[in-house]
Coordinates of C-alpha atoms and ligand atoms in Angstrom, one line a residue:
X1 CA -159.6 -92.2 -41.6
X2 CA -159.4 -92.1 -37.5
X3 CA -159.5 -88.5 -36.1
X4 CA -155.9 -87.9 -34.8
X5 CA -157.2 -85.5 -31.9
X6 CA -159.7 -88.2 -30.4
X7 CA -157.3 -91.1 -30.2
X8 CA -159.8 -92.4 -27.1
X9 CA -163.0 -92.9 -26.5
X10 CA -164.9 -90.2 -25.1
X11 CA -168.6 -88.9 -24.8
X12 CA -169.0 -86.0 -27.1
X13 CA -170.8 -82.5 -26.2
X14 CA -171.7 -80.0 -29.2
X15 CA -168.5 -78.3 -28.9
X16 CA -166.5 -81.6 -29.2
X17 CA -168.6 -83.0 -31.8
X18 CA -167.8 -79.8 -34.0
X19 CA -164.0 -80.0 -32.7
X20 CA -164.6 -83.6 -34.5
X21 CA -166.0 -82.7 -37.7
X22 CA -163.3 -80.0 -38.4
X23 CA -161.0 -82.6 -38.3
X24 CA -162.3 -85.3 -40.4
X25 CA -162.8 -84.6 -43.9
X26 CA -165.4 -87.3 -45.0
X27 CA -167.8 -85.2 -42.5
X28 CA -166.3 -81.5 -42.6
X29 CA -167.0 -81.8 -46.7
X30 CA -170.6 -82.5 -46.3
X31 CA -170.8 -78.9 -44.6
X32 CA -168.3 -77.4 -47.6
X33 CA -165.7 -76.6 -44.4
X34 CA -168.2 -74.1 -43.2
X35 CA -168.6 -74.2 -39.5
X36 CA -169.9 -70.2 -39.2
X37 CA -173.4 -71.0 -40.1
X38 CA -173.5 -74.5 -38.1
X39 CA -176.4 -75.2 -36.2
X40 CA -175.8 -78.5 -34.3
X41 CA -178.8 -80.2 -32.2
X42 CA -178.9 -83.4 -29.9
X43 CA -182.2 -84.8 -31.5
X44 CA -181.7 -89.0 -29.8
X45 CA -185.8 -90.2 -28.8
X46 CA -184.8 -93.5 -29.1
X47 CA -183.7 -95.8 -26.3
X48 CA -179.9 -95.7 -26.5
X49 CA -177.8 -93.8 -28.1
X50 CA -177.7 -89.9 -28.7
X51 CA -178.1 -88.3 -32.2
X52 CA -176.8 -85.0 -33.3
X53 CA -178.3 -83.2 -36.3
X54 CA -175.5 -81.0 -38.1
X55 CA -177.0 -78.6 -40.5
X56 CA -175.3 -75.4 -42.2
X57 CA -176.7 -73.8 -45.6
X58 CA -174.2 -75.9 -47.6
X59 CA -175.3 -79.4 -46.2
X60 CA -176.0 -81.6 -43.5
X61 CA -175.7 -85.1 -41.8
X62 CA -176.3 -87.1 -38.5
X63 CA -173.7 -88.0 -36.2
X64 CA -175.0 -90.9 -34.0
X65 CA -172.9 -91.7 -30.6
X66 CA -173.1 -95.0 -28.5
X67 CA -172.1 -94.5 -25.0
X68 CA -171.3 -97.4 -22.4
X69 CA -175.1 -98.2 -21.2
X70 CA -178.4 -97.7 -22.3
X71 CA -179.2 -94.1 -22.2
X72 CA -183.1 -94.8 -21.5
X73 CA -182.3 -96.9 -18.3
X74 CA -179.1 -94.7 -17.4
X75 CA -175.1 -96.1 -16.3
X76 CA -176.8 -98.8 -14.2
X77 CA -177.6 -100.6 -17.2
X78 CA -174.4 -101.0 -19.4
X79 CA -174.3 -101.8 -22.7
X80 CA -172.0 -102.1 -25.4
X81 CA -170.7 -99.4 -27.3
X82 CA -169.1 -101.8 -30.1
X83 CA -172.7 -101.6 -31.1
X84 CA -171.8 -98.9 -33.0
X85 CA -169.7 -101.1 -35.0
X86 CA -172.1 -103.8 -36.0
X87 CA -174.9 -100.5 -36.6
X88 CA -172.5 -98.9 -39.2
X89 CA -171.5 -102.7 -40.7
X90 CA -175.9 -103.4 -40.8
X91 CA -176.0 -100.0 -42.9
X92 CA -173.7 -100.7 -45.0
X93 CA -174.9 -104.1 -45.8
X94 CA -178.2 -103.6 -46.3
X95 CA -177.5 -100.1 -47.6
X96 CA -175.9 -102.0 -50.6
X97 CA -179.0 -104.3 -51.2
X98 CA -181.6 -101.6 -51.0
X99 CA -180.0 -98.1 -51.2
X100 CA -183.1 -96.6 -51.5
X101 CA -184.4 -97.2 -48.0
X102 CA -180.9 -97.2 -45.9
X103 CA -179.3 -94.0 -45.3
X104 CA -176.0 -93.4 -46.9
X105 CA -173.2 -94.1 -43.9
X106 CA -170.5 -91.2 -44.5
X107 CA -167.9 -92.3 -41.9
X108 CA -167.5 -94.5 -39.3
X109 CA -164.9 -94.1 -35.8
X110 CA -165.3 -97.2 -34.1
X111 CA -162.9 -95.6 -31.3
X112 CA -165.6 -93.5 -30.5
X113 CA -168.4 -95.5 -31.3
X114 CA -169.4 -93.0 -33.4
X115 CA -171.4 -93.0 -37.0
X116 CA -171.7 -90.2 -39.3
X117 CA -174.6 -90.8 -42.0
X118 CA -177.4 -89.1 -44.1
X119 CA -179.5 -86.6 -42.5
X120 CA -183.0 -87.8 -43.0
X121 CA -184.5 -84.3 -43.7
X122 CA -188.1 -83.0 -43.3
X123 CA -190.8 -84.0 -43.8
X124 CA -188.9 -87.6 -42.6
X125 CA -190.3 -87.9 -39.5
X126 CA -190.3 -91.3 -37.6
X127 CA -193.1 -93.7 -38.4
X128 CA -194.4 -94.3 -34.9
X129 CA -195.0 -90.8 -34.8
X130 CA -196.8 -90.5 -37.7
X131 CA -199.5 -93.6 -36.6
X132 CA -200.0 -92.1 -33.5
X133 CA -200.7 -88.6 -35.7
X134 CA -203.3 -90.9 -38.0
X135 CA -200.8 -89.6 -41.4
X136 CA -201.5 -92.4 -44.3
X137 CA -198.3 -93.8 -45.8
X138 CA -199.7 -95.0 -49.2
X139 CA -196.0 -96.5 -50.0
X140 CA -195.4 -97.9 -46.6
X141 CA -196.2 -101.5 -47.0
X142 CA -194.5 -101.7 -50.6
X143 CA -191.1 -99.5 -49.1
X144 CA -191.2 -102.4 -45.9
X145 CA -191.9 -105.6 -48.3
X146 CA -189.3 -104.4 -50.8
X147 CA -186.6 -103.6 -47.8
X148 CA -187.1 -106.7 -45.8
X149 CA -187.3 -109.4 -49.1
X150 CA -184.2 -107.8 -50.7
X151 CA -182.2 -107.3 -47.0
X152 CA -183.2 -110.5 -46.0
X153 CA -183.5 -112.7 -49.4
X154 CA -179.9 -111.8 -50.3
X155 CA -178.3 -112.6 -47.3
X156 CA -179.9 -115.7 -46.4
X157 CA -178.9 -119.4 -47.7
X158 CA -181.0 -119.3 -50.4
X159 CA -178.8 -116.5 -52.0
X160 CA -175.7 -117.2 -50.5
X161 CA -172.8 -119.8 -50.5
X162 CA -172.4 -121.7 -47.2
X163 CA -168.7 -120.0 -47.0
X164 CA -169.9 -116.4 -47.3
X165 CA -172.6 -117.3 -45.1
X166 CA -170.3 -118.6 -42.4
X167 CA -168.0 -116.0 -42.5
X168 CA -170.4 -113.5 -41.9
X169 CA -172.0 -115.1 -39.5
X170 CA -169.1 -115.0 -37.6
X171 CA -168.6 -111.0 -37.6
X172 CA -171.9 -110.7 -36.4
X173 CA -171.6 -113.1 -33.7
X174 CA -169.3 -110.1 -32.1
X175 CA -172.8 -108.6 -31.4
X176 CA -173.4 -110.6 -28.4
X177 CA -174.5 -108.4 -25.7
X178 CA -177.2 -106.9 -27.8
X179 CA -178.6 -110.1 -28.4
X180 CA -178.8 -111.5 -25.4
X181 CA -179.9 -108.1 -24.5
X182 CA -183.1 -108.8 -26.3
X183 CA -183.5 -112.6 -25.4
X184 CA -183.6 -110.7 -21.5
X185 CA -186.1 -108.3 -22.6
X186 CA -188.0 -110.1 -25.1
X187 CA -188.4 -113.5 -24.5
X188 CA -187.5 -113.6 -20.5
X189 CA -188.2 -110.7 -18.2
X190 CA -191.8 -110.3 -19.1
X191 CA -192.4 -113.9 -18.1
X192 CA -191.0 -113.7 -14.5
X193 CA -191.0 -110.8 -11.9
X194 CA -187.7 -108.1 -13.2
X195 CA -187.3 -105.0 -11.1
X196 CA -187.3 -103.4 -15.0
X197 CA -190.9 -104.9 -15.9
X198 CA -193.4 -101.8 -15.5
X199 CA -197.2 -102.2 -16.8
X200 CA -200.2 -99.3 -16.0
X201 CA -201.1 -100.3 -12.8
X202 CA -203.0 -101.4 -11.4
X203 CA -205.1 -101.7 -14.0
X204 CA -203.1 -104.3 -15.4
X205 CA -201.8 -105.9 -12.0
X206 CA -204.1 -109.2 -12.7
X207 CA -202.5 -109.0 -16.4
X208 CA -198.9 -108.7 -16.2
X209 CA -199.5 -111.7 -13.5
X210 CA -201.9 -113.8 -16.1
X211 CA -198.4 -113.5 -18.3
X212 CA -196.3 -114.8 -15.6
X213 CA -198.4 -117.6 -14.8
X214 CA -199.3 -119.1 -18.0
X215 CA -197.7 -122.3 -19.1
X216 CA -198.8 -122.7 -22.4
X217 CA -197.7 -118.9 -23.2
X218 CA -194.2 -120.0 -21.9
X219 CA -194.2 -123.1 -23.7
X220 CA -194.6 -121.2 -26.9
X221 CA -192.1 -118.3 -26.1
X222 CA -189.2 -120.9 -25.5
X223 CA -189.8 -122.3 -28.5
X224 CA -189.4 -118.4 -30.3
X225 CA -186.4 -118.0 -27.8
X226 CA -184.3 -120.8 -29.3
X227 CA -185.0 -119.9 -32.6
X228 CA -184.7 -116.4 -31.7
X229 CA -180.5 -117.7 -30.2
X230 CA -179.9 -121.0 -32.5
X231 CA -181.1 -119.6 -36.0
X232 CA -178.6 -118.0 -38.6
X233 CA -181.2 -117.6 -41.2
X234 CA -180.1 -113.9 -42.5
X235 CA -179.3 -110.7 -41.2
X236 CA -181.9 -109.2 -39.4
X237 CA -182.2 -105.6 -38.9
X238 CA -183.2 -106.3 -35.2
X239 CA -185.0 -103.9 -33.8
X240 CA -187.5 -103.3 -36.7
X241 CA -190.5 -101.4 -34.8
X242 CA -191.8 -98.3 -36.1
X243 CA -189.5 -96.2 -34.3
X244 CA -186.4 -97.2 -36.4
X245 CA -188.5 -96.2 -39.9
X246 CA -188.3 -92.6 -41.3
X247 CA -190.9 -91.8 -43.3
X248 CA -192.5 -89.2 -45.7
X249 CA -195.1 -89.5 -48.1
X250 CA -192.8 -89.9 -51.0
X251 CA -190.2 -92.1 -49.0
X252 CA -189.1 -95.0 -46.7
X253 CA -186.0 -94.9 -44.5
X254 CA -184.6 -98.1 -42.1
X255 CA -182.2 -96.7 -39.6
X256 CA -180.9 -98.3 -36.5
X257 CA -180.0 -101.7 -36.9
X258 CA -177.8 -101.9 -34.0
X259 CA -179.1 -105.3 -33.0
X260 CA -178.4 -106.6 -36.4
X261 CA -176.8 -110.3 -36.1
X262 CA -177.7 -113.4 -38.0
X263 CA -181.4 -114.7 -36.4
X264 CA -184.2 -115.5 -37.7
X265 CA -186.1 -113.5 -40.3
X266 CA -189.6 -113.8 -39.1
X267 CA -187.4 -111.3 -36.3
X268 CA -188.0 -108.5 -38.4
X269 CA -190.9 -109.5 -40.7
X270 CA -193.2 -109.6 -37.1
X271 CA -191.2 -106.7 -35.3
X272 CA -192.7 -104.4 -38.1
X273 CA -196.3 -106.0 -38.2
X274 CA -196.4 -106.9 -34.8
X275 CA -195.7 -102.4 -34.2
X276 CA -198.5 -102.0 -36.3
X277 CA -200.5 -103.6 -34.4
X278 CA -199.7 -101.8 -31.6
X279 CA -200.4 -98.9 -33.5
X280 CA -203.5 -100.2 -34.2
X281 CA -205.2 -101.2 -30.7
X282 CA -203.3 -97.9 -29.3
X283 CA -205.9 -95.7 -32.1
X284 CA -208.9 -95.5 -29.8
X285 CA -206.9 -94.2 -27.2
X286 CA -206.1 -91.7 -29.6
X287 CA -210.1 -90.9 -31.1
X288 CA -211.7 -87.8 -30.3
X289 CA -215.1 -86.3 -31.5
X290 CA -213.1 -84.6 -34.7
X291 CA -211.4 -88.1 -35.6
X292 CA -212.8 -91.3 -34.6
X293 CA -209.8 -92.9 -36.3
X294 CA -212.2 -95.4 -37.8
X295 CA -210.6 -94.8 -41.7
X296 CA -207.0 -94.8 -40.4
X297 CA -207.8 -98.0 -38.2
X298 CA -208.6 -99.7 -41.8
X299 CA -205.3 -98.1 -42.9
X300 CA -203.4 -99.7 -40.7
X301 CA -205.1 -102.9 -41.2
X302 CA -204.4 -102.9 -44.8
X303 CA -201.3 -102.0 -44.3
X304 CA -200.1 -105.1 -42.1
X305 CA -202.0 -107.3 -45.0
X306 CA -200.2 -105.8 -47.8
X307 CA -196.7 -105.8 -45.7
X308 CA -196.9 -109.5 -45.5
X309 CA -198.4 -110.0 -49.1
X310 CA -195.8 -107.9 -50.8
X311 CA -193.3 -109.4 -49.0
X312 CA -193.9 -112.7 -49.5
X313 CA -194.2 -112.5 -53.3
X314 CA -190.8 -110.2 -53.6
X315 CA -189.4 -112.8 -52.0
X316 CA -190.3 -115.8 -53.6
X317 CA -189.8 -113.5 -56.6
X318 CA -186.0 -113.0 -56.1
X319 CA -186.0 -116.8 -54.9
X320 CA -186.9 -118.0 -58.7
X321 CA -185.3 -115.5 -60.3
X322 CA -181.7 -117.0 -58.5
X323 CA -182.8 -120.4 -57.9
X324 CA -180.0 -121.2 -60.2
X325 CA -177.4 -118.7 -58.2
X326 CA -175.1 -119.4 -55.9
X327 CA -177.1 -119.8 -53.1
X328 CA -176.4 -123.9 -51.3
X329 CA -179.8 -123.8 -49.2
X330 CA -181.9 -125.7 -52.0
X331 CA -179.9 -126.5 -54.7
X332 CA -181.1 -126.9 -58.2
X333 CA -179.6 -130.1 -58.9
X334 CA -182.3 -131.7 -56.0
X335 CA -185.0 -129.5 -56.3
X336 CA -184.9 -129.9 -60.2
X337 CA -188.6 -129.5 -61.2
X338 CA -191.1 -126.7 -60.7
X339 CA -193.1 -128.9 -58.5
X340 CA -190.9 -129.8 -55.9
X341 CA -189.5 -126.4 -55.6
X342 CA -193.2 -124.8 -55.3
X343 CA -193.4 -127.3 -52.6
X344 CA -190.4 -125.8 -50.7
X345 CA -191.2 -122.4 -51.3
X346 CA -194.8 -123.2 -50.2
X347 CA -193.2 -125.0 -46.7
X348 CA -190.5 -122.3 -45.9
X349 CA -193.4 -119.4 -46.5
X350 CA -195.6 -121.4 -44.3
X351 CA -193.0 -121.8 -41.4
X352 CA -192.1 -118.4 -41.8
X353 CA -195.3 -116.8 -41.6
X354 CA -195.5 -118.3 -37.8
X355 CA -192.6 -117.3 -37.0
X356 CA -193.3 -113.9 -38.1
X357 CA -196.7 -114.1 -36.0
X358 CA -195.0 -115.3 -33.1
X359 CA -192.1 -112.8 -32.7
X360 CA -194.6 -110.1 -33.6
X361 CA -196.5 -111.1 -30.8
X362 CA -194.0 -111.3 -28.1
X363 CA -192.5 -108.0 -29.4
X364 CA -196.0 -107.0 -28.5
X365 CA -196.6 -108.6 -25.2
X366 CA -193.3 -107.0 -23.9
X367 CA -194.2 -103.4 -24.7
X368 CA -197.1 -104.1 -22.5
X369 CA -195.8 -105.9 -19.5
X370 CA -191.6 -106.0 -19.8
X371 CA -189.1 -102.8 -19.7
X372 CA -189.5 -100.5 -23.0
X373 CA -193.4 -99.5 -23.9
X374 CA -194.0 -97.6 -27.0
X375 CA -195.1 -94.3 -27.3
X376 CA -198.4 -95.0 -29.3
X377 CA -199.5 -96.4 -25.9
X378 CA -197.7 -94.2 -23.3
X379 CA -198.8 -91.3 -25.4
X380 CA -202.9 -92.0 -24.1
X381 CA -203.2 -89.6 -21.5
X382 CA -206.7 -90.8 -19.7
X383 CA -205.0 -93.9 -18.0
X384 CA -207.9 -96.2 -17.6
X385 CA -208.1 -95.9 -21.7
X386 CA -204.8 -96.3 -22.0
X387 CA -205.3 -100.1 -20.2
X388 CA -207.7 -101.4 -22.7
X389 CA -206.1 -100.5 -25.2
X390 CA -203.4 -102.3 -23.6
X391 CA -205.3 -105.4 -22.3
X392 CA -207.0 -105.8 -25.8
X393 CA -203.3 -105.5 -27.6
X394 CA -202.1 -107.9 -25.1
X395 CA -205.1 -109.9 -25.1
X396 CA -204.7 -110.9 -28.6
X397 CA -201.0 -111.3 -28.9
X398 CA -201.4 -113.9 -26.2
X399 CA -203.9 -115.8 -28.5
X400 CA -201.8 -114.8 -31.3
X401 CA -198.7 -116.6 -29.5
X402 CA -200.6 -119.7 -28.8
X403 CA -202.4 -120.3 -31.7
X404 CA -200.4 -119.0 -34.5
X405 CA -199.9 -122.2 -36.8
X406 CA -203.8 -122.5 -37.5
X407 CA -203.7 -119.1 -39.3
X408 CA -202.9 -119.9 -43.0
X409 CA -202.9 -116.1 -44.3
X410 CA -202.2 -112.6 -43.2
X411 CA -206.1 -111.9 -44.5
X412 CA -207.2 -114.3 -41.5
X413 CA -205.1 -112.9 -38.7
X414 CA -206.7 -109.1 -39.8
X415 CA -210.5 -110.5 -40.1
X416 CA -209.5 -112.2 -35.9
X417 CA -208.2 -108.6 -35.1
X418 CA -211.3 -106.8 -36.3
X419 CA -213.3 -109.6 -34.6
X420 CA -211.4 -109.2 -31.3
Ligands
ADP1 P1 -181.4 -95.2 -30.7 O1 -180.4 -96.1 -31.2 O2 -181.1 -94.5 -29.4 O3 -182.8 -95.9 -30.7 P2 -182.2 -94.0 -33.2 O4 -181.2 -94.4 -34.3 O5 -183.5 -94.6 -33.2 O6 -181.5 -94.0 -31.8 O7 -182.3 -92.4 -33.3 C1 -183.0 -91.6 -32.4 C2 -183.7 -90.5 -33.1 O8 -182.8 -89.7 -33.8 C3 -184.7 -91.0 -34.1 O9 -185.9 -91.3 -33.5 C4 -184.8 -89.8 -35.1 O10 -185.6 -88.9 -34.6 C5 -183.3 -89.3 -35.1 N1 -182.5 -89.8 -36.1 C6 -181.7 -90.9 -36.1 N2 -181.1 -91.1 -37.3 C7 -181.5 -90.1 -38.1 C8 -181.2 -89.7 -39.4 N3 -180.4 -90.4 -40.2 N4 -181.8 -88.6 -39.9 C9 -182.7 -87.9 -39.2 N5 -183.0 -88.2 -37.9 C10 -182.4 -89.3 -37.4
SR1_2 C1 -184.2 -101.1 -22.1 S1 -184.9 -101.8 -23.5 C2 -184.6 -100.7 -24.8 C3 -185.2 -101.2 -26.1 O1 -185.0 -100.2 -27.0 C4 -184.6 -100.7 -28.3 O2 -185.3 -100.1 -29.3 C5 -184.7 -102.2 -28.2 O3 -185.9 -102.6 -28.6 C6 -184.5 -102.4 -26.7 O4 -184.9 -103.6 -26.3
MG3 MG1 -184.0 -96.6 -32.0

């Protein structure tokens, strides 16, 4: 139900924001009506948006604001704010295939941009943080594998009629600006000079130009940019790094899919593994004589291994327990015998492995060299660490990039990281 009192958009403060909650129910209830004890606090680390953390003894939630530009960058870079819209429309779609890793969305004011939703309590804390802290995650890689199979098996074409597929298609074609957002930032600016591209210079001067002048690396990355714009495979999350994943030891949480749209899944699948890997040539920036970060290196490895492994049998699971469903992408009455289907799986696993190695990689190579780094990396205080840890990250997506489609298995691309 709009708020009668906000009728217009307008950038919240913590007085406004409570003047907000008193006045719509589905958020004043989650506090019991109780504003005397309220502690609100403006909590946003991320890029964009801000996020306020409402907490009384009775309850608590989020409330998550999109203003008019990127919030990281400032009013010179606008943005959006409908974002908010296709964020809360994300949650709630992918909140009803796997509850238990999407916060619960409470309310939603798309006048104000504005999302009200679970408050991921302590000890939630975001993932990234917790790599570059070397905490273990022993449920991680099932949590991810189960998330992304169910998010993205269900609301591909191999679940889904081509009607239902269309039509939803078409909402999230609204999401526009964000997506060409990330076709700038992603698979452009890194490759050319952009007054936004920043790298640790000048360490990494002769690097950032190696990117710009490499033809083959270009080759490759328009190849991952059209798919990236012309494929309608599923609804991706969009921006899954390890700074939109909440964890704890016990639990898994997937917030901010404000770039959801329909693209193509290996989007996601290498946007988490391609973070971990991040996470994992950022670690011996981050050794010291107490940890050398040798065990948590393994970790991570085996992590990214059982990511891709879990999530390529839950999916193929949920493809053969519906391969008689609705879904129009293979249908039964052609691929009518175990073989032939095996065969397809087999094909659409393969091509979607690479893609999954690809966008990982160029979600890598732009932390390194385009606009937005990652705080595993900016977080190494002794600089001239900092840029081997980049070079070698960056080093191997580039090889990553190139050569993807002679890796057959996730086991292969871990034993060429170790090696690298
Ligand atoms: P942005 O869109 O700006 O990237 P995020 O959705 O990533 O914003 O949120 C920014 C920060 O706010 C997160 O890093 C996290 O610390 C906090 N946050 C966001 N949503 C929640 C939530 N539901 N529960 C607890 N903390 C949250
Ligand atoms: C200015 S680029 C900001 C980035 O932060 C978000 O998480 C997206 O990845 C976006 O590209
Ligand atoms: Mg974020």
């Amino acid at each position: 139900m709009p708020n009668m009192a906000f009728s217009e958009y307008c950038p919240l403060d913590e007085k406004l924001l409570i003047d907000y909650i008193k006045g719509t129910p589905s958020l004043s209830s989650r506090i019991g009506n109780n504003f005397d004890d309220l502690v609100v606090k403006e909590v946003g680390d991320g890029n964009l948006n801000f996020v306020y953390v409402i907490v009384n003894s009775i309850g608590s939630m989020v409330v998550k604001q999109a203003l008019p530009y990127i919030r990281s960058i400032g009013e010179s870079w606008p943005m959006s704010k409908d974002r908010a819209y296709f964020e809360a429309l994300a949650l709630e779609k992918h909140g009803r295939l796997s509850p238990e890793h999407v916060p619960e969305v409470y309310h939603f004011d798309r006048t104000l941009s504005l999302i009200g939703m679970r408050y991921l309590e302590p000890p939630h804390i975001i993932l990234r943080k917790g790599l570059i802290a070397g905490i273990e995650y022993p449920l991680l890689a099932e949590h991810m594998a189960n998330y992304m199979a169910k998010t993205l098996f269900f609301t591909s074409l191999l679940f889904r009629t081509t009607s239902e597929h269309k039509r939803d298609v078409d909402k999230f074609c609204g999401n526009v600006e964000l997506c060409r957002h990330t076709a700038l930032v992603v698979f452009s600016d890194p490759y050319r000079v952009s007054q936004y591209n920043h790298w640790t210079a000048p360490y990494l001067d002769h690097d950032a130009k190696a990117v710009r002048e490499d033809n083959l690396l270009k080759l490759e990355v328009a190849g991952l940019k059209s798919k990236f714009c012309e494929t309608a495979q599923a609804l991706i999350h969009g921006d899954l790094h390890t700074g939109s994943v909440m964890v704890s030891q016990e639990s898994t949480q997937i917030i901010d899919p404000e770039f959801a749209f329909y693209g193509p899944i290996g989007f996601d699948v290498g946007a988490f593994l391609g973070n971990l890997m991040l996470a994992y040539f950022s670690q011996d920036g981050h050794a010291d004589q107490a940890n050398d970060r040798k065990a948590f290196k393994a970790w991570i490895l085996k992590t990214i291994e059982e990511s891709w492994n879990l999530f390529h049998d839950r999916f193929i699971a949920l493809w053969d327990e519906h391969r008689n469903g609705p879904g129009e992408a293979y249908l039964p009455s052609i691929y009518d015998n175990s073989e032939v289907l095996l065969l397809a799986q087999k094909r659409y696993m393969a091509d979607l492995f690479h893609d999954t190695l690809g966008f990982g990689s160029a979600k890598m190579i732009r932390r390194i060299v385009g606009v937005a780094h990652v705080e595993d990396i900016e977080s190494i205080s002794n600089v001239s660490k900092r840029a081997s840890c980049e070079r070698r990250a960056l080093d191997f997506a580039k090889m990553i990039l190139k050569e993807r489609r002679k890796y057959e298995g996730i086991t292969e691309v871990v034993a060429a990281i170790q090696q690298f």
